Tab-separated table of C-alpha atoms and ligand atoms in Angstrom:
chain	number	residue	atom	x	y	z
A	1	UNK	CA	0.000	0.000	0.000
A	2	UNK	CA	1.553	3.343	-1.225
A	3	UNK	CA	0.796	5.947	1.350
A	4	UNK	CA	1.924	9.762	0.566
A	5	UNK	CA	4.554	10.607	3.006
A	6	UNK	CA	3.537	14.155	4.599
A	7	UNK	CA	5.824	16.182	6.547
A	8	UNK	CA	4.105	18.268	8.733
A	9	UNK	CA	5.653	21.508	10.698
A	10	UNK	CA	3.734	22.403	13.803
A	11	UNK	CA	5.291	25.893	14.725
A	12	UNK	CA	2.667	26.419	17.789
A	13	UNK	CA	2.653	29.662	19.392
A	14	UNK	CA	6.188	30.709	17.545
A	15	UNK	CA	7.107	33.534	15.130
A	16	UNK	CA	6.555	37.020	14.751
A	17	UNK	CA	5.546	38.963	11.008
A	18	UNK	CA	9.357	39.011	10.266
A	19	UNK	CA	10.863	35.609	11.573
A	20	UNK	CA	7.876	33.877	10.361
A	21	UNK	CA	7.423	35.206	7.065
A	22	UNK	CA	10.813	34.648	6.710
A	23	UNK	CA	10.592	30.739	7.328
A	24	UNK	CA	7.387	30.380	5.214
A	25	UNK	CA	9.805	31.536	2.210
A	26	UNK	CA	12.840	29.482	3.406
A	27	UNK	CA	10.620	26.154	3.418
A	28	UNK	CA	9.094	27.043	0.103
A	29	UNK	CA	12.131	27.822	-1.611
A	30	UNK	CA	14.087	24.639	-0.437
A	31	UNK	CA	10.933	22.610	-1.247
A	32	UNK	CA	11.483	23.742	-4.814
A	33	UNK	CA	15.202	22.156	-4.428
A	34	UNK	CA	14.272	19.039	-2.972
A	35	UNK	CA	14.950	15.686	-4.248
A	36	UNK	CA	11.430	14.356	-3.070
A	37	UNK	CA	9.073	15.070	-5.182
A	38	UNK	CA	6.232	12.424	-3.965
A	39	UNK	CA	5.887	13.998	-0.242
A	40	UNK	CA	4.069	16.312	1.299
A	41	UNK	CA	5.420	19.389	2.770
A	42	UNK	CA	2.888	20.853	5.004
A	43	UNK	CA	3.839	24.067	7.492
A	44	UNK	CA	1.178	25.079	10.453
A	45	UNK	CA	1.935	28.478	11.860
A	46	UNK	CA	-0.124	30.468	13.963
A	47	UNK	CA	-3.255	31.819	12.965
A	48	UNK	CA	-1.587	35.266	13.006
A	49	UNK	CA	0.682	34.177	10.283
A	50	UNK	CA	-1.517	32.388	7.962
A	51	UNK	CA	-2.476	35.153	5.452
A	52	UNK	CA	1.366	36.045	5.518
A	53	UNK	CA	2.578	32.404	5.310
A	54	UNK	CA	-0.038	32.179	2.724
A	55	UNK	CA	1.637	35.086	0.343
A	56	UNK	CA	5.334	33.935	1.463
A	57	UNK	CA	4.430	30.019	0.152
A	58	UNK	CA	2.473	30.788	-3.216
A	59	UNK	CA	3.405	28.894	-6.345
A	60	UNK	CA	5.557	26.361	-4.303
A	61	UNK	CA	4.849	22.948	-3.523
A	62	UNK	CA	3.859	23.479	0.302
A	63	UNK	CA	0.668	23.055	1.863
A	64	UNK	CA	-0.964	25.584	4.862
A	65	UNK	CA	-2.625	24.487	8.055
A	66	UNK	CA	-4.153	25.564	11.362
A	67	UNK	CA	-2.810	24.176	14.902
A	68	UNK	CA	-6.725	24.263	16.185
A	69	UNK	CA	-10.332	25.499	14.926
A	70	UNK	CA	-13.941	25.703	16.322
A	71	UNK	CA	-16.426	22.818	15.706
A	72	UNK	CA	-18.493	25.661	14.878
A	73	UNK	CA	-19.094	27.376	11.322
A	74	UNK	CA	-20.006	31.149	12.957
A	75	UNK	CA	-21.308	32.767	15.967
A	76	UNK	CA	-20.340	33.719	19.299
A	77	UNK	CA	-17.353	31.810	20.200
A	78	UNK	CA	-15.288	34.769	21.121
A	79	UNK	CA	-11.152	34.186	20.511
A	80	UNK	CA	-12.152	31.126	18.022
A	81	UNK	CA	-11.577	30.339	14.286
A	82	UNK	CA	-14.013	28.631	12.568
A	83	UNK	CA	-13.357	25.255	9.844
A	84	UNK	CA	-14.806	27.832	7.492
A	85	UNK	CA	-12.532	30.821	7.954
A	86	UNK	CA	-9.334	28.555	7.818
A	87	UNK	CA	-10.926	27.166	4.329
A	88	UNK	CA	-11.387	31.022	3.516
A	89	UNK	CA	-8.060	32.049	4.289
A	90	UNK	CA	-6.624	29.440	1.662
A	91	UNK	CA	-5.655	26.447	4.546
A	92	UNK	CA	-5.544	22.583	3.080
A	93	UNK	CA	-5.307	21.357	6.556
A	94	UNK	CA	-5.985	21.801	10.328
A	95	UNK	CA	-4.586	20.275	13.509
A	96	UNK	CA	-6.651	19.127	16.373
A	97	UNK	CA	-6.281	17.310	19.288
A	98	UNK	CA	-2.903	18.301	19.926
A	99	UNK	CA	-1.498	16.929	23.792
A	100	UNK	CA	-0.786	20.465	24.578
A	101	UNK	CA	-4.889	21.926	23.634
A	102	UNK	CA	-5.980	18.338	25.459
A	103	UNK	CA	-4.109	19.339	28.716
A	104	UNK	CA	-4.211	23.453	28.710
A	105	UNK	CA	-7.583	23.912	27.600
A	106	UNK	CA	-9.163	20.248	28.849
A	107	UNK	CA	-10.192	18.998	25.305
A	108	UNK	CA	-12.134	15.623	25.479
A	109	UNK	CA	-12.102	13.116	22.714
A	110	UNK	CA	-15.613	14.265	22.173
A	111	UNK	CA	-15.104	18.116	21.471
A	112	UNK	CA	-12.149	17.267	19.156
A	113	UNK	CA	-14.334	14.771	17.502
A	114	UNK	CA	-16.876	17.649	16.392
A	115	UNK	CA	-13.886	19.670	15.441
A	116	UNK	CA	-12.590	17.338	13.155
A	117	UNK	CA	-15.977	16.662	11.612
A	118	UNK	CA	-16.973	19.927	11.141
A	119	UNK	CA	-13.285	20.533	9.694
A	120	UNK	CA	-13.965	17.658	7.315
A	121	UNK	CA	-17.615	19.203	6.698
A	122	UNK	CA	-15.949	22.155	5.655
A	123	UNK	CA	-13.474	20.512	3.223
A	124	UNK	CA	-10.233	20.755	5.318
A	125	UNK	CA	-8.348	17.389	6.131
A	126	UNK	CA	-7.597	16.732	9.712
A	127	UNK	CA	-4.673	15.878	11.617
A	128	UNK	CA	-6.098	13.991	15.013
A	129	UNK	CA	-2.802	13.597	17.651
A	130	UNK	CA	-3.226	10.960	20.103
A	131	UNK	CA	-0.656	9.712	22.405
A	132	UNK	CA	-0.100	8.845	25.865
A	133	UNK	CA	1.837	10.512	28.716
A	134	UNK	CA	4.555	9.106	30.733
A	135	UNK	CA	2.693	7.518	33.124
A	136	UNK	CA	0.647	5.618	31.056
A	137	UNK	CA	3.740	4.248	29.453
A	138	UNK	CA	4.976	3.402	31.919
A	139	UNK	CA	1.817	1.516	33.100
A	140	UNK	CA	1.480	-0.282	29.714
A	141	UNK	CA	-1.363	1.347	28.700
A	142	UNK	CA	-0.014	3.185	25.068
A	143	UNK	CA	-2.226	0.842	23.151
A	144	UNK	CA	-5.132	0.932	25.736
A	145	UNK	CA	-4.984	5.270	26.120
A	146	UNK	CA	-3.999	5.325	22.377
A	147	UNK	CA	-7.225	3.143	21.193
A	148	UNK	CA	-9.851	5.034	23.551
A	149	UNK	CA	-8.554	8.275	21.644
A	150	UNK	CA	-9.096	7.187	18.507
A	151	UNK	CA	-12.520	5.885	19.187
A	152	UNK	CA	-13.492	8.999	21.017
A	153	UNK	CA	-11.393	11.448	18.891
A	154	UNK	CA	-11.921	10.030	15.372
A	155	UNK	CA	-14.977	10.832	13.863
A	156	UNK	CA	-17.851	8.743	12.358
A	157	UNK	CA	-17.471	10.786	8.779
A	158	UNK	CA	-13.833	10.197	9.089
A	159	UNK	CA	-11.650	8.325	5.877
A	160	UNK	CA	-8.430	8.325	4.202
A	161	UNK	CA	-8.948	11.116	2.442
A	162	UNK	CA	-9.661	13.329	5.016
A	163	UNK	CA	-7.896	12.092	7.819
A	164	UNK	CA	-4.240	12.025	9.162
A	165	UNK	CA	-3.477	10.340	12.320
A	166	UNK	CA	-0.890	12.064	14.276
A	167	UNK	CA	0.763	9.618	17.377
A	168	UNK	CA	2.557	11.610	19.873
A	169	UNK	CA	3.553	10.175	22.850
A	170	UNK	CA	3.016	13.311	25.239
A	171	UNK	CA	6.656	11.991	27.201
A	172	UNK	CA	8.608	12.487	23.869
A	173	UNK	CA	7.234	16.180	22.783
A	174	UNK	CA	9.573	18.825	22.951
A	175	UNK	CA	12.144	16.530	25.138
A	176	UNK	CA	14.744	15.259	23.073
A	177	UNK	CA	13.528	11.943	23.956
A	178	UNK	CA	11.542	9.117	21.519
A	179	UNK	CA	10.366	6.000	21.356
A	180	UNK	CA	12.600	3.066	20.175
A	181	UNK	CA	11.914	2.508	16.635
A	182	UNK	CA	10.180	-0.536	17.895
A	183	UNK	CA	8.035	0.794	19.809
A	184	UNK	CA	6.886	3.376	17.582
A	185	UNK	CA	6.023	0.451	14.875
A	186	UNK	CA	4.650	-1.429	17.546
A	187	UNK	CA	2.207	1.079	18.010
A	188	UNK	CA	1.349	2.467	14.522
A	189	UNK	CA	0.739	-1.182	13.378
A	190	UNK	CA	-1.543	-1.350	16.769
A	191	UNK	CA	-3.549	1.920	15.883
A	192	UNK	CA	-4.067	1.034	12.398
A	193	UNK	CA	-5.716	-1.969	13.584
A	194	UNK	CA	-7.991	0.438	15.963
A	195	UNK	CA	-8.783	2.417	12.561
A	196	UNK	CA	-9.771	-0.614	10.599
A	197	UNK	CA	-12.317	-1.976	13.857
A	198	UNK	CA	-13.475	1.758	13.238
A	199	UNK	CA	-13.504	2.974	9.792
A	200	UNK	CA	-12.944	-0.380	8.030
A	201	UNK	CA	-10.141	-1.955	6.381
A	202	UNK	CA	-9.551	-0.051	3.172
A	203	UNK	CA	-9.509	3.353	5.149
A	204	UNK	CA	-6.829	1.678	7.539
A	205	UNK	CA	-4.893	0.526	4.671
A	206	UNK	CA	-5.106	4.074	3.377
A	207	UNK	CA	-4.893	6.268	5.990
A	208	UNK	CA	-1.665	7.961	6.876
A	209	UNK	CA	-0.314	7.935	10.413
A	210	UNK	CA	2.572	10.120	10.913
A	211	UNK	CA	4.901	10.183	14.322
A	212	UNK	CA	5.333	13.402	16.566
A	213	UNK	CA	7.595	13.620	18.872
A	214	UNK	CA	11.601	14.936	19.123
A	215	UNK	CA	11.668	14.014	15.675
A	216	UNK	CA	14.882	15.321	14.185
A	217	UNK	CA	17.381	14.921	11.168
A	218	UNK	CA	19.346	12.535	13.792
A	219	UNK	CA	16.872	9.962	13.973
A	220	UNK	CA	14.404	11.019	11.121
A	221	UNK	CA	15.470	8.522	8.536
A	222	UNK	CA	14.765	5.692	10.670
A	223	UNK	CA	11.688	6.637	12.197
A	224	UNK	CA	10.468	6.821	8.452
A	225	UNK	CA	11.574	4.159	7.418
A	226	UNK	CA	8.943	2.250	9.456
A	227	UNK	CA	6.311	0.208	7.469
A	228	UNK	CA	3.390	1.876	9.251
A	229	UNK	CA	5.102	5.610	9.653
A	230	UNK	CA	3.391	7.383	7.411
A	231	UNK	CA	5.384	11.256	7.832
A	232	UNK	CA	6.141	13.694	10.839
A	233	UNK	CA	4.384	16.148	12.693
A	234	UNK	CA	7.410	18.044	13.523
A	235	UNK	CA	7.699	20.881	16.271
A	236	UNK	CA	10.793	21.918	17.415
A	237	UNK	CA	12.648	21.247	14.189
A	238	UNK	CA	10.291	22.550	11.967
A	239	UNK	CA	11.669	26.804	12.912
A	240	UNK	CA	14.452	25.777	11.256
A	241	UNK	CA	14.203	25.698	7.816
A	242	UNK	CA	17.430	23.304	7.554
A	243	UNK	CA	16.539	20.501	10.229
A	244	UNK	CA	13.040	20.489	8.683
A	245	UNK	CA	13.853	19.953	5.230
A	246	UNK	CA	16.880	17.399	5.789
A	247	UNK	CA	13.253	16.025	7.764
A	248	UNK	CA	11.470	15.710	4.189
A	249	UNK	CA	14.853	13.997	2.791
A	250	UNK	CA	15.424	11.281	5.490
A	251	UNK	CA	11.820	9.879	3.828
A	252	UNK	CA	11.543	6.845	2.905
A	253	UNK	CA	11.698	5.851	-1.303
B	301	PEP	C1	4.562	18.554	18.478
B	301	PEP	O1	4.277	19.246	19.450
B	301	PEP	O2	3.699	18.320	17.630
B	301	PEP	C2	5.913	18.030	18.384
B	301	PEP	C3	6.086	16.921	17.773
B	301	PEP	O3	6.898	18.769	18.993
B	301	PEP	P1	8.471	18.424	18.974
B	301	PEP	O4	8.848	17.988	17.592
B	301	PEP	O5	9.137	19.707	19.381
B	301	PEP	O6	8.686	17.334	19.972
């Protein structure tokens, strides 16, 4: 099963008008120059700099996304973006479910459910994270935590097409530390089982699952290389534009 490799930069809350216009350009113009021409390069700044990143990536080969949006298409929701006004602004894609919007602003598998659905509804695909924290690791419960999320997270209008699955072990984000490659295989080949129960098995077959989590140009190439590693959702290493495009090289052929 040939699944598109994406390589996803998550910049969170990083970058001013300058710095971040500034990587939008860098990333598009080494995009141009690199070797792979069958992935995805996708970057997700702020919603501050989406018009911006917008203008600074135009004509190249990379994609725009959101780090969050309402499950909502309008209306009083005061501070929040709608599906609609990401479509609007010219976004392919939107993030949600991230560990850090599940634990700062309480999301439940529920309310990220109707995000992503209403995302879908409004013709954006979704990247859902799930992942467990350190002490459920260390409790072996990844599969268990990792399973309820999808079920809870993962909507009913959900498919290949529309969908990205996102694992990031909470423990590895931002830390310098990852998963052995093992484990990380272990556990994509586990959740793609979970989709299949859920969405069937052509849309697990299909459906890409990237890894999040200190991934880096160190260890990139053989976290990638993994039969059920679909891309990266990459944080850190995705403000620079060199670490995140030597990212996009280390993928697999
Ligand atoms: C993330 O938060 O999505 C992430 C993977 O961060 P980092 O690469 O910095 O660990």
């Amino acid at each position: 099963m040939v699944r598109k490799t994406l390589i996803a930069g998550n910049w969170k809350m990083n970058g001013l008008l300058e710095d971040g216009i500034a990587l939008a350009k860098g990333v598009a113009a080494e995009a141009k120059k690199a070797a792979r021409k069958d992935c995805e390069f996708l970057i997700c700044p702020p919603f501050t700099l989406l018009t911006s990143a917008k203008k600074a990536i135009k004509g190249s080969r990379v994609l725009l996304g959101a780090q969050d949006c309402h499950f909502d298409g309008k209306g009083a929701h005061t501070g929040d973006i709608s599906p609609l006004m990401l479509k609007d602004l010219g976004c392919q894609y939107v993030i949600v479910g991230h560990s850090e919007r599940r634990t700062d602003h309480h999301e439940s598998n529920e309310l990220i459910a109707k995000k992503a659905a209403a995302a879908i509804n409004a013709g954006l695909k979704v990247i859902i994270c799930i992942g467990e924290t350190e002490a459920e690791k260390d409790a072996g419960k990844t599969i268990d935590v990792c399973t309820a999320q999808i079920m809870g997270s993962v909507p009913e209008i959900a498919t290949a097409s529309n969908v990205v699955i996102a694992y990031e072990p909470v423990w590895a984000i931002g830390t310098g530390r990852t998963p052995t490659a093992a484990e990380v295989e272990e556990v994509h080949a586990a959740i793609r089982k979970v989709i299949g129960k859920k969405l069937g098995r052509a849309n697990a077959n299909k459906m890409r699952i990237l890894y999040g989590g200190s991934m880096k140009p160190s260890n990139a190439k053989e976290l990638l290389a993994l039969p059920d590693v679909d891309g990266g959702l990459i944080g850190g290493a995705s403000l620079k534009v060199a670490d995140f495009m030597a990212i996009g090289e280390a993928c697999k052929q």
